[in-house]
Coordinates of N, CA, C and O in Angstrom, one line a residue:
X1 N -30.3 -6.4 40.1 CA -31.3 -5.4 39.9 C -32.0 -5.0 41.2 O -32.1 -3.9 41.7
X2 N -32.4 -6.0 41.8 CA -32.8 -5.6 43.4 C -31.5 -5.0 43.9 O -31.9 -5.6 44.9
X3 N -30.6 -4.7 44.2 CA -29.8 -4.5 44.7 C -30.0 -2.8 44.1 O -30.2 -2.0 45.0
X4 N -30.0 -2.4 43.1 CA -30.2 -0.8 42.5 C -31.6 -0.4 43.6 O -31.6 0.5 44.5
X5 N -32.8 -1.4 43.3 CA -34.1 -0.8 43.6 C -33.2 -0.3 45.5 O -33.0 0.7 46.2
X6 N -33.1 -1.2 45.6 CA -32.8 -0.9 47.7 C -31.8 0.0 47.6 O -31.1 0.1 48.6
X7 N -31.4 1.0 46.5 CA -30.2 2.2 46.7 C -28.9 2.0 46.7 O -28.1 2.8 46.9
X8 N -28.8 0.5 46.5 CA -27.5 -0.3 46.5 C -26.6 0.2 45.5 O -26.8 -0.1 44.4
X9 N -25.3 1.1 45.7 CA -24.9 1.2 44.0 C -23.5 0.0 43.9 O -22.7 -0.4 44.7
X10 N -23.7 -0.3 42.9 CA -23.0 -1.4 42.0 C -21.6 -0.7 41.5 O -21.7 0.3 40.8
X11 N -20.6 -1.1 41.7 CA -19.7 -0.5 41.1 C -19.9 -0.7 39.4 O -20.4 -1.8 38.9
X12 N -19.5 0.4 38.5 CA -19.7 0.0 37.3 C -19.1 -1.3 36.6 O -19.9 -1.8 35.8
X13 N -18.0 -1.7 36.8 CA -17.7 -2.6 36.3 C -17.9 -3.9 36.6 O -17.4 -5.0 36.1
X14 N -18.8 -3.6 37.7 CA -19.2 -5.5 38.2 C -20.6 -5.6 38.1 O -21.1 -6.7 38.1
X15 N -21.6 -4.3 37.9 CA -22.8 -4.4 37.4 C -23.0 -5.3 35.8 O -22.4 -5.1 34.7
X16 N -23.9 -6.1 36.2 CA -24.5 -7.3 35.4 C -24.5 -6.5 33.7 O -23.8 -6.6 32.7
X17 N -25.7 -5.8 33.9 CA -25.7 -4.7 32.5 C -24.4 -4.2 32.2 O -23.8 -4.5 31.2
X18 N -23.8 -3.3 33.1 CA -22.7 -2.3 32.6 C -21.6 -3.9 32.0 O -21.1 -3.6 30.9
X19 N -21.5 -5.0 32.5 CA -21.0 -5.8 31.5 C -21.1 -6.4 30.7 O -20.2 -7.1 30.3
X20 N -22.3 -6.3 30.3 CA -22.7 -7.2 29.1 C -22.4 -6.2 28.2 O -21.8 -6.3 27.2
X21 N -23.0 -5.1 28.6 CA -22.6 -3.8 27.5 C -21.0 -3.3 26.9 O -20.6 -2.7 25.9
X22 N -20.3 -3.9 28.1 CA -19.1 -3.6 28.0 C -18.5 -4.3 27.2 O -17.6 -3.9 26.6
X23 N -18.8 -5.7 27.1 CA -18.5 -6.7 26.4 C -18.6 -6.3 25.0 O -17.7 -6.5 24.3
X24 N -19.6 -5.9 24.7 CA -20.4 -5.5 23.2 C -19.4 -4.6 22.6 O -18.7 -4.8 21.6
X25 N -19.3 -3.3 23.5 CA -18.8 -2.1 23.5 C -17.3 -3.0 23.2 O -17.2 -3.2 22.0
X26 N -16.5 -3.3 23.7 CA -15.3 -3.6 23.3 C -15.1 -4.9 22.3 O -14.1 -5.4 22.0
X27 N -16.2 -5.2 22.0 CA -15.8 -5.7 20.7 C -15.4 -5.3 19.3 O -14.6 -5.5 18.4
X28 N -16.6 -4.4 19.7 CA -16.7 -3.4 18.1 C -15.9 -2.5 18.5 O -15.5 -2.1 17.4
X29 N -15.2 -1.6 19.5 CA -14.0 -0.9 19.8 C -12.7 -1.4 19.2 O -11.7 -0.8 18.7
X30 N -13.0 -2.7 19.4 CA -11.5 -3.6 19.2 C -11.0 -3.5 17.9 O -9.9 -3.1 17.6
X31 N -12.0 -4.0 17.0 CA -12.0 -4.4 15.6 C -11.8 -2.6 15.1 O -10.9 -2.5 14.2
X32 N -12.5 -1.1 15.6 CA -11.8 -0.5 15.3 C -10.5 0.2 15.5 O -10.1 1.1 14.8
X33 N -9.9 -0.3 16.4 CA -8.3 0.2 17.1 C -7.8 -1.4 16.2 O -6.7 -1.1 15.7
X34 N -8.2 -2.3 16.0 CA -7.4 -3.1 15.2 C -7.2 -2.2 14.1 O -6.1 -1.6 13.9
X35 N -8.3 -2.2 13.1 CA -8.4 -1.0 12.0 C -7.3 -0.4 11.9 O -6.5 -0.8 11.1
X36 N -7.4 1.2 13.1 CA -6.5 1.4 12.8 C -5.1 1.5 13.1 O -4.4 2.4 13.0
X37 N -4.7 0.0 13.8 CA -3.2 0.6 14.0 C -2.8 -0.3 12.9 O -1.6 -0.4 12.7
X38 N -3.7 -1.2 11.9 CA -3.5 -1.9 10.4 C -3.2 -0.6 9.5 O -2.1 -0.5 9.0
X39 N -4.3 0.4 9.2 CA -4.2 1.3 8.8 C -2.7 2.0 9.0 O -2.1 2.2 7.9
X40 N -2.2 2.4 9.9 CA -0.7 3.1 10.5 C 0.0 2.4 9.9 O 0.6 2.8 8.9
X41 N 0.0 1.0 10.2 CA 1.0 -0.3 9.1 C 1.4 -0.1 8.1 O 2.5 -0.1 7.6
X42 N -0.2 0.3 7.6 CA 0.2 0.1 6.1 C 0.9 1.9 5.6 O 1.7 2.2 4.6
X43 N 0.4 2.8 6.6 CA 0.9 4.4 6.0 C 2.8 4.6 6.6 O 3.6 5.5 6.3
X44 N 2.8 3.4 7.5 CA 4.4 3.2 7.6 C 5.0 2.3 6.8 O 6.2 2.5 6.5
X45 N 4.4 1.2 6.3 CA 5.3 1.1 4.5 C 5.3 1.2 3.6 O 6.1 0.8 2.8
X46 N 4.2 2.0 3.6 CA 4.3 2.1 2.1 C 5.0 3.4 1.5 O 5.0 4.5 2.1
X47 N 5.6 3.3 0.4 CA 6.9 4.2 -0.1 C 5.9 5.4 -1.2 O 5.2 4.9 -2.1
X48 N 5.9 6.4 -1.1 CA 5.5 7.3 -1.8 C 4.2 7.2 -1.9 O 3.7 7.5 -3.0
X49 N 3.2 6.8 -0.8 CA 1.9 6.6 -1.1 C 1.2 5.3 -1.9 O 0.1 5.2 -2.2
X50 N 2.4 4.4 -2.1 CA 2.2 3.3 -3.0 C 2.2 1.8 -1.9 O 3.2 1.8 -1.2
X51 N 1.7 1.3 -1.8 CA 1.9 -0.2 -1.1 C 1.5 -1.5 -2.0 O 0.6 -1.3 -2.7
X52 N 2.0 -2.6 -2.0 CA 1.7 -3.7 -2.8 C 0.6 -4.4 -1.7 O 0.3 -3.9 -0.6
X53 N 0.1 -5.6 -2.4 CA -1.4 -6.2 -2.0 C -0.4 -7.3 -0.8 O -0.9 -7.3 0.3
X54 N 0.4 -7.7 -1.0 CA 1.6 -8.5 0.0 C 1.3 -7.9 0.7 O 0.2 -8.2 1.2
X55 N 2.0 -6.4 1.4 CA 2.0 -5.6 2.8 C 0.3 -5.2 3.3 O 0.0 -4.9 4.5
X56 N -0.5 -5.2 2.4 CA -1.9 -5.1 3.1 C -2.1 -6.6 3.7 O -2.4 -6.7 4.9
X57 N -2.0 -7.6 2.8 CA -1.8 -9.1 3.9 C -1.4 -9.0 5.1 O -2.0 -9.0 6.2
X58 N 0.0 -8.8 4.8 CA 0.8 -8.8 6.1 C 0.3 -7.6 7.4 O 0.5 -7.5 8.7
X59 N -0.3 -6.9 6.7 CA -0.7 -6.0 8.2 C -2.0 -6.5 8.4 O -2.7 -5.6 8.8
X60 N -2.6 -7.4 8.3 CA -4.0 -8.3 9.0 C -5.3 -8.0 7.9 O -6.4 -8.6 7.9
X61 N -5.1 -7.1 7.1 CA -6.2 -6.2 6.0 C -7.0 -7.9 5.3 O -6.1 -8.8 5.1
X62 N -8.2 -8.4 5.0 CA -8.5 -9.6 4.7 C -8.9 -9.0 3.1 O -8.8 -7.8 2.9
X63 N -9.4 -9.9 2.2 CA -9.6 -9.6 0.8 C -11.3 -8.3 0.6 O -11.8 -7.5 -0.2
X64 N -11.5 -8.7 1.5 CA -13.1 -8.1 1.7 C -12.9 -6.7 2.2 O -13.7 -5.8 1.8
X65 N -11.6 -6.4 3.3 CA -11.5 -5.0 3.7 C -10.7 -4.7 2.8 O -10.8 -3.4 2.8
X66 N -9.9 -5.0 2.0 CA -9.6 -4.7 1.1 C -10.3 -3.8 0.1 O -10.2 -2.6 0.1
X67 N -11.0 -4.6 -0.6 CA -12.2 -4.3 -1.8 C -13.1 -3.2 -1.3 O -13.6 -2.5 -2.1
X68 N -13.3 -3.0 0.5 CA -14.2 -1.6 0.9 C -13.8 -0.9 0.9 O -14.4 0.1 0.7
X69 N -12.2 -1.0 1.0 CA -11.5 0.3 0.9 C -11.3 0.7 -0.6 O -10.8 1.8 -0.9
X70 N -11.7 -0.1 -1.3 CA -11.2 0.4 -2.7 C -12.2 0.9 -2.8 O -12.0 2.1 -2.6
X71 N -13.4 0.6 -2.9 CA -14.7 1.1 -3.1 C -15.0 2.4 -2.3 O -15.7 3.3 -2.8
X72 N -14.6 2.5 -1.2 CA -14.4 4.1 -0.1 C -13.7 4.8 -0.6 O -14.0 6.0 -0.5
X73 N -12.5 4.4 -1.4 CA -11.5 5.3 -2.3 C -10.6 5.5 -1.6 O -9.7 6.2 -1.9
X74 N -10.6 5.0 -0.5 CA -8.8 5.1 0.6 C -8.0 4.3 -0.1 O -6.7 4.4 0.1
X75 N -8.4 3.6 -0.9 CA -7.0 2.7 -1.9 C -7.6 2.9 -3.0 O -8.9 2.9 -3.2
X76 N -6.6 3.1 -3.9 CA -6.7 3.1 -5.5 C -6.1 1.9 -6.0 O -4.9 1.7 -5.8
X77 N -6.8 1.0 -6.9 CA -6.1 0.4 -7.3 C -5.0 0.8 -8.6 O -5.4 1.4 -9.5
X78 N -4.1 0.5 -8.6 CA -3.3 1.2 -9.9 C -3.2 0.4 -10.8 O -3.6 0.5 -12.0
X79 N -2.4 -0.6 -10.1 CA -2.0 -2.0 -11.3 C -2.6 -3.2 -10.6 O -3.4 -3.1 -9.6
X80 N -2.3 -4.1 -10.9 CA -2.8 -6.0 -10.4 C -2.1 -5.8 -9.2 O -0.9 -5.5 -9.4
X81 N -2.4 -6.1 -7.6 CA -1.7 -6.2 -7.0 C -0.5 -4.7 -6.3 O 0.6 -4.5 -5.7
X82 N -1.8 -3.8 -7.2 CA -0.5 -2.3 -6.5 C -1.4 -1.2 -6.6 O -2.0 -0.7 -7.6
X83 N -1.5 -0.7 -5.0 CA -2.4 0.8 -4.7 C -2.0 1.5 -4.3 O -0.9 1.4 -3.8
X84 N -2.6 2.6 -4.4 CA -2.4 4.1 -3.9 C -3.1 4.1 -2.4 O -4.2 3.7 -1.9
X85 N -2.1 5.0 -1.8 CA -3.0 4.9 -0.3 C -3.9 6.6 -0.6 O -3.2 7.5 -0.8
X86 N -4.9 6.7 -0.6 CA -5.9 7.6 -0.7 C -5.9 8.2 -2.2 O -4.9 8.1 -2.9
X87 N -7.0 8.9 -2.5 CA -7.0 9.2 -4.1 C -6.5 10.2 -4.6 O -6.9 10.7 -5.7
X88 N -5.6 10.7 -3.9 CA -4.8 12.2 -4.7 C -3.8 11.8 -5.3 O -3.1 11.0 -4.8
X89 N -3.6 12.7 -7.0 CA -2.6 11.9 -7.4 C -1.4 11.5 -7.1 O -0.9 12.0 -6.1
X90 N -0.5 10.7 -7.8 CA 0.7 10.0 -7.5 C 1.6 11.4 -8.3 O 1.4 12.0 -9.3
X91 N 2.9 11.5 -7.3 CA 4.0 12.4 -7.7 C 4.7 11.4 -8.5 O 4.5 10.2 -8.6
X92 N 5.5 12.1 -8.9 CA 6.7 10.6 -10.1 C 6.9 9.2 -9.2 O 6.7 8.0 -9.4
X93 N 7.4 10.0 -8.4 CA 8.2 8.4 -7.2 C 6.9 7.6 -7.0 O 7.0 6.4 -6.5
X94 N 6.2 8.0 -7.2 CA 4.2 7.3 -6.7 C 4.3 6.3 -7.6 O 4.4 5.1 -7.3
X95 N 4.3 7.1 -9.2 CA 4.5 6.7 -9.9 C 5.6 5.3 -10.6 O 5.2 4.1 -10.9
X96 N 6.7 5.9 -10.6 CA 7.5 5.1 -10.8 C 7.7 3.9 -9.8 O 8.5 3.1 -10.1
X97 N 6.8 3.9 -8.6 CA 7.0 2.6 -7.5 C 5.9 2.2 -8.1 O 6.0 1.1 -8.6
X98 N 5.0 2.6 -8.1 CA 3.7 1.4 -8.8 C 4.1 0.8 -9.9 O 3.7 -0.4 -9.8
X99 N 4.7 1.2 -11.0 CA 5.4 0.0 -12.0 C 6.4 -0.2 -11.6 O 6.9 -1.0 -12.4
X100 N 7.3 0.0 -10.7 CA 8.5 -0.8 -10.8 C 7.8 -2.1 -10.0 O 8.3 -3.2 -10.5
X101 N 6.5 -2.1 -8.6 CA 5.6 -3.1 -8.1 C 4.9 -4.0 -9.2 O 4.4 -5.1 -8.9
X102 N 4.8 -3.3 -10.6 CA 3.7 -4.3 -11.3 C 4.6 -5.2 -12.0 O 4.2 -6.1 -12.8
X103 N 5.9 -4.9 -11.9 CA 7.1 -5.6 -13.2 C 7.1 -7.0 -12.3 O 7.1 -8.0 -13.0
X104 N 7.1 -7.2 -10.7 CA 7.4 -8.3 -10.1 C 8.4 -8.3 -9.7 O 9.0 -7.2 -9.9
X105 N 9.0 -9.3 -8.8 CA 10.1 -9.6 -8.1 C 11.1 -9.3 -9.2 O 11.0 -9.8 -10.3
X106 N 12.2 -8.4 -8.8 CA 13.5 -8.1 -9.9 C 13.4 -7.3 -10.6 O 14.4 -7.1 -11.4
X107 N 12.1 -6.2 -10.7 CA 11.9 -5.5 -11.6 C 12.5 -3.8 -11.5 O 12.8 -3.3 -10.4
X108 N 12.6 -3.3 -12.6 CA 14.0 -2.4 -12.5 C 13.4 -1.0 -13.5 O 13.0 -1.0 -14.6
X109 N 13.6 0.2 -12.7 CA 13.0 1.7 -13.2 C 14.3 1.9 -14.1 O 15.4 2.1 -13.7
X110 N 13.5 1.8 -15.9 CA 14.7 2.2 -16.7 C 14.8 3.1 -17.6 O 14.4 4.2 -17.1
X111 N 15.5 3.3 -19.1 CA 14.7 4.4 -19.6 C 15.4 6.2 -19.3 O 16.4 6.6 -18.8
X112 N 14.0 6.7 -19.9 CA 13.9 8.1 -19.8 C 13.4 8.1 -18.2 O 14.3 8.8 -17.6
X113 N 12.3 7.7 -17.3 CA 11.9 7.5 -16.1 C 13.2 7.7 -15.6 O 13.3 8.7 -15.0
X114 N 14.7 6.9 -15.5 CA 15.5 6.5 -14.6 C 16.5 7.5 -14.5 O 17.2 7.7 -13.6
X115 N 16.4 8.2 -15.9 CA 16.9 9.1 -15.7 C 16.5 10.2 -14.9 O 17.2 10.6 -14.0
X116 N 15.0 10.7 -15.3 CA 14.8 11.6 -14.5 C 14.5 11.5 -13.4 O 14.2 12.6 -13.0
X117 N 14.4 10.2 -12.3 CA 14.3 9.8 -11.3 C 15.8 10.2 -10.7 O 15.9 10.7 -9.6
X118 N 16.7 9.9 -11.4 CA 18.1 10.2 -11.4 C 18.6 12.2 -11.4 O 19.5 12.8 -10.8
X119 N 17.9 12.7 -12.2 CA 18.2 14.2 -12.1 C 18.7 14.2 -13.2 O 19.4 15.2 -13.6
X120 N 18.5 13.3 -13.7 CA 20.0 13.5 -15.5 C 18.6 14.4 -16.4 O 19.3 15.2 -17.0
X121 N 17.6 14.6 -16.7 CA 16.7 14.6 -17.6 C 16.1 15.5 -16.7 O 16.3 15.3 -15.5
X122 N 15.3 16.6 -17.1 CA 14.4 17.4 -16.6 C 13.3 16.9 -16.1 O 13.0 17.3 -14.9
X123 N 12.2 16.0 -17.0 CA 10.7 15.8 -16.7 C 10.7 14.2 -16.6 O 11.7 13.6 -16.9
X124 N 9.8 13.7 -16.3 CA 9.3 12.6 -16.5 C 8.4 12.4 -17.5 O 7.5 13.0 -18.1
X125 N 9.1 10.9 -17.3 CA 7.9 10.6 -19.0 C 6.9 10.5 -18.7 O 6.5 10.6 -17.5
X126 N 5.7 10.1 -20.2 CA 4.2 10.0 -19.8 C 4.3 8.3 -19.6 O 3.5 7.8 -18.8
X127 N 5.3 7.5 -20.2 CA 4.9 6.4 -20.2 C 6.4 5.5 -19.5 O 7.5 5.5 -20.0
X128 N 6.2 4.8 -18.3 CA 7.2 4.7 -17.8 C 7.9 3.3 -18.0 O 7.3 2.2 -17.8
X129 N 9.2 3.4 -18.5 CA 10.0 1.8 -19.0 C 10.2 1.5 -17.9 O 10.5 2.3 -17.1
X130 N 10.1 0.0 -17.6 CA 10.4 -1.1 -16.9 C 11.0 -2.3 -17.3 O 10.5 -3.2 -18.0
X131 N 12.2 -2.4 -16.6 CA 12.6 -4.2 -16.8 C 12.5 -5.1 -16.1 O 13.1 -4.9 -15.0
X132 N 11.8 -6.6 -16.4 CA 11.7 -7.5 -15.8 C 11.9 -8.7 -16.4 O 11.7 -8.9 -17.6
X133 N 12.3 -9.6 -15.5 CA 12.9 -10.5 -15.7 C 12.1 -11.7 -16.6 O 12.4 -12.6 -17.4
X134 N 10.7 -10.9 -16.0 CA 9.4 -12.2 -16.7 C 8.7 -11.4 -17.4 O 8.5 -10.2 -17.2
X135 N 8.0 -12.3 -18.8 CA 7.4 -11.2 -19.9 C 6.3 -10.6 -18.5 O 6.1 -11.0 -17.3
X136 N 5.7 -9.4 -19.3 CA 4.7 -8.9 -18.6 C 4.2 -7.8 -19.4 O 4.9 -6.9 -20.0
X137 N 2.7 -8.1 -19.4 CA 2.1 -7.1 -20.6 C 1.7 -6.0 -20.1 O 1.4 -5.8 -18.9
X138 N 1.9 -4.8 -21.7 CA 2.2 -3.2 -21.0 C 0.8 -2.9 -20.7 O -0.1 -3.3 -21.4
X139 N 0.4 -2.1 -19.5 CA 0.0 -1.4 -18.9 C -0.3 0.5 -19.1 O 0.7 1.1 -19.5
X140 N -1.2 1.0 -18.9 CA -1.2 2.4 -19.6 C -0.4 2.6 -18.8 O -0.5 2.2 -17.7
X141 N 1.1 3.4 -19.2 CA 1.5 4.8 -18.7 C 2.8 3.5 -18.2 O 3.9 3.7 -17.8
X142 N 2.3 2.2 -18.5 CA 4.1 1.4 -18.4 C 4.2 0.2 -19.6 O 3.5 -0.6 -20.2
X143 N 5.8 0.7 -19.5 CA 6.1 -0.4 -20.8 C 7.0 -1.1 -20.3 O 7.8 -0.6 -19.6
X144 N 6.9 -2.6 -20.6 CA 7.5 -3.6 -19.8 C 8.1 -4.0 -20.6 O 7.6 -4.2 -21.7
X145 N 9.8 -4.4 -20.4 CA 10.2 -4.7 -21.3 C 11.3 -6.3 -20.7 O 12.0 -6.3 -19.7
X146 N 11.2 -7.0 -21.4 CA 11.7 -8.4 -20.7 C 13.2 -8.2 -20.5 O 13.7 -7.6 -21.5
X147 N 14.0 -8.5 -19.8 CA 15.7 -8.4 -20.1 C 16.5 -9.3 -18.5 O 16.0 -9.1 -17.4
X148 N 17.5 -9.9 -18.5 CA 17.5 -10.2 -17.7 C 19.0 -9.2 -17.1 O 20.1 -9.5 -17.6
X149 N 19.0 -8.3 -16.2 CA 20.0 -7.5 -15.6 C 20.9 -8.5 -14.8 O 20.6 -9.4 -14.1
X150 N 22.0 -8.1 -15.1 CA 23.5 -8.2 -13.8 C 23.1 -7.8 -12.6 O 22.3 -6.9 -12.6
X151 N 23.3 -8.2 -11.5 CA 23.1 -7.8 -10.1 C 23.9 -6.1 -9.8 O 23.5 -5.1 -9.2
X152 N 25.2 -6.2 -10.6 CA 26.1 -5.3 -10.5 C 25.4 -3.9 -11.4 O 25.7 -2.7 -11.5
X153 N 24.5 -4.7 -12.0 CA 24.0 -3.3 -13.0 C 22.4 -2.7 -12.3 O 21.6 -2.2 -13.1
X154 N 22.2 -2.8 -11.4 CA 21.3 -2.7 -10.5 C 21.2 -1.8 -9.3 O 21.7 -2.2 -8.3
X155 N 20.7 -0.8 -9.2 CA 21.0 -0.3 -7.8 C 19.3 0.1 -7.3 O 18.2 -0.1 -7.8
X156 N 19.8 0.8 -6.0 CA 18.3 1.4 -5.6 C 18.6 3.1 -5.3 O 19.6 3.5 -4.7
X157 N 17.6 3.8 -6.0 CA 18.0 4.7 -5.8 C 16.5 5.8 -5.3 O 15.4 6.0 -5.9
X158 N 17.1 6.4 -3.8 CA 15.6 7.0 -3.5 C 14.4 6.0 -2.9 O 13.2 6.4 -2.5
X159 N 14.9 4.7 -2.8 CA 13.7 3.8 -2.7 C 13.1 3.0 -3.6 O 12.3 2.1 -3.3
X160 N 13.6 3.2 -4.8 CA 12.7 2.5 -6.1 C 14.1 1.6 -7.3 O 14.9 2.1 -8.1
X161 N 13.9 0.4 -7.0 CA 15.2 -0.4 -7.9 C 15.1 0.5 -9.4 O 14.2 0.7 -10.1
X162 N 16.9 0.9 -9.6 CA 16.7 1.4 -10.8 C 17.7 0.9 -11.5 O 18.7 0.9 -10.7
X163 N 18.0 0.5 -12.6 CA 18.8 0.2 -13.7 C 20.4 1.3 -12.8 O 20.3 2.1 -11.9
X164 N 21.3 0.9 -13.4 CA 22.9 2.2 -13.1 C 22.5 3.4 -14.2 O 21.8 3.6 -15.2
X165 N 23.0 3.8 -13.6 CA 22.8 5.4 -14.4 C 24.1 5.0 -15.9 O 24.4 5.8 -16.8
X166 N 24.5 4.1 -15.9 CA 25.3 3.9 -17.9 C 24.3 3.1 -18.2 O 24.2 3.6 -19.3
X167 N 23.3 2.1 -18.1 CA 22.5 1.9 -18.5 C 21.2 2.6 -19.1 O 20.7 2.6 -20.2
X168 N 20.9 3.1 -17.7 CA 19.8 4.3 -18.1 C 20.2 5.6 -19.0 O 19.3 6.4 -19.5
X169 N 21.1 5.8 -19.2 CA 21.6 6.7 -20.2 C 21.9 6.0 -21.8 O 22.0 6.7 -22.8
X170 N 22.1 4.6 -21.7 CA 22.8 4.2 -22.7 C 20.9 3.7 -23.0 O 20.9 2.9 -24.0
X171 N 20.1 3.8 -22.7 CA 18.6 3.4 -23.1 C 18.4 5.1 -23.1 O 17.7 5.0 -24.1
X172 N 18.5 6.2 -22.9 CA 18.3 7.2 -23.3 C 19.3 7.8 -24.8 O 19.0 8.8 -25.6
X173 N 20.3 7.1 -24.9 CA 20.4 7.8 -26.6 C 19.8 7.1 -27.3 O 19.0 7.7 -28.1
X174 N 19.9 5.4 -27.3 CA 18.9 4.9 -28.3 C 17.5 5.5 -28.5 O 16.9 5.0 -29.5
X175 N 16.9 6.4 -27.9 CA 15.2 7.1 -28.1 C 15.4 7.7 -29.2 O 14.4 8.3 -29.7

């Protein structure tokens, strides 16, 4: 500070003040550029605007930034463990990836859904069939139905595991 009063100038970055302040200043800068290149993370995995509660882990997100974002409405919760990245609605694939995420590991888009996920069926349903391997109780707008599939009767189609299209068709005459 005597060194200012005598006309002395301090380079900014070695002045006492300019680094204590600097210090401050890049803390709370940090934690926002952490933010957002977590945020980027998660808008680069997630498939149709949908991401599971796993990939917010994995991009550094903790249970508490979590829950603010739900509460801000940048995530929707959909199902246990499955959000929407901001609050405008889900298109089908939104859709149909949020339950095919709430079925669990192995879980499979079947049905009238697989069809029209498929192009075979014009619309999508209101209430979307899912098969999984482990019971799992239905959910609005998904019906879970226990079954255990063949690996060979399985594909991915568009991004979202779906039943084979003789399957999904042979669950579309039975309706």
């Amino acid at each position: 500070e005597q060194a200012l009063k005598r006309g002395h100038m301090w380079p900014r970055e070695r002045h006492p003040r300019a680094m204590a302040d600097d210090r401050h200043k890049s803390a709370l800068g940090g934690r926002k550029r952490a933010t957002r290149s977590m945020e980027a993370a998660i808008a680069g995995r997630s498939r149709y605007r949908v991401v599971p509660h796993s990939v917010l882990v994995e991009a550094g997100f903790t249970e508490k930034q979590i829950r603010g974002r739900v509460e801000e409405g940048r995530l929707v919760r959909l199902h246990p463990g499955v959000y929407a990245v901001g609050p405008e609605p889900l298109d089908d694939g939104g859709r149909f990836r949020a339950a095919v995420l709430a079925g669990g590991s192995g879980a499979l888009l079947a049905g009238r859904a697989a069809c029209a996920w498929r192009a075979v069926v014009g619309a999508a349903p209101e209430t979307v069939d899912i098969l999984a391997p482990a019971h799992r109780r239905n959910r609005p707008g998904v019906r879970f139905r226990r079954a255990a599939v063949e690996p060979d009767e399985a594909t991915v189609h568009r991004g979202i595991p779906v039943v084979c299209p003789a399957l999904a068709i042979l669950d579309l005459a039975r309706e």
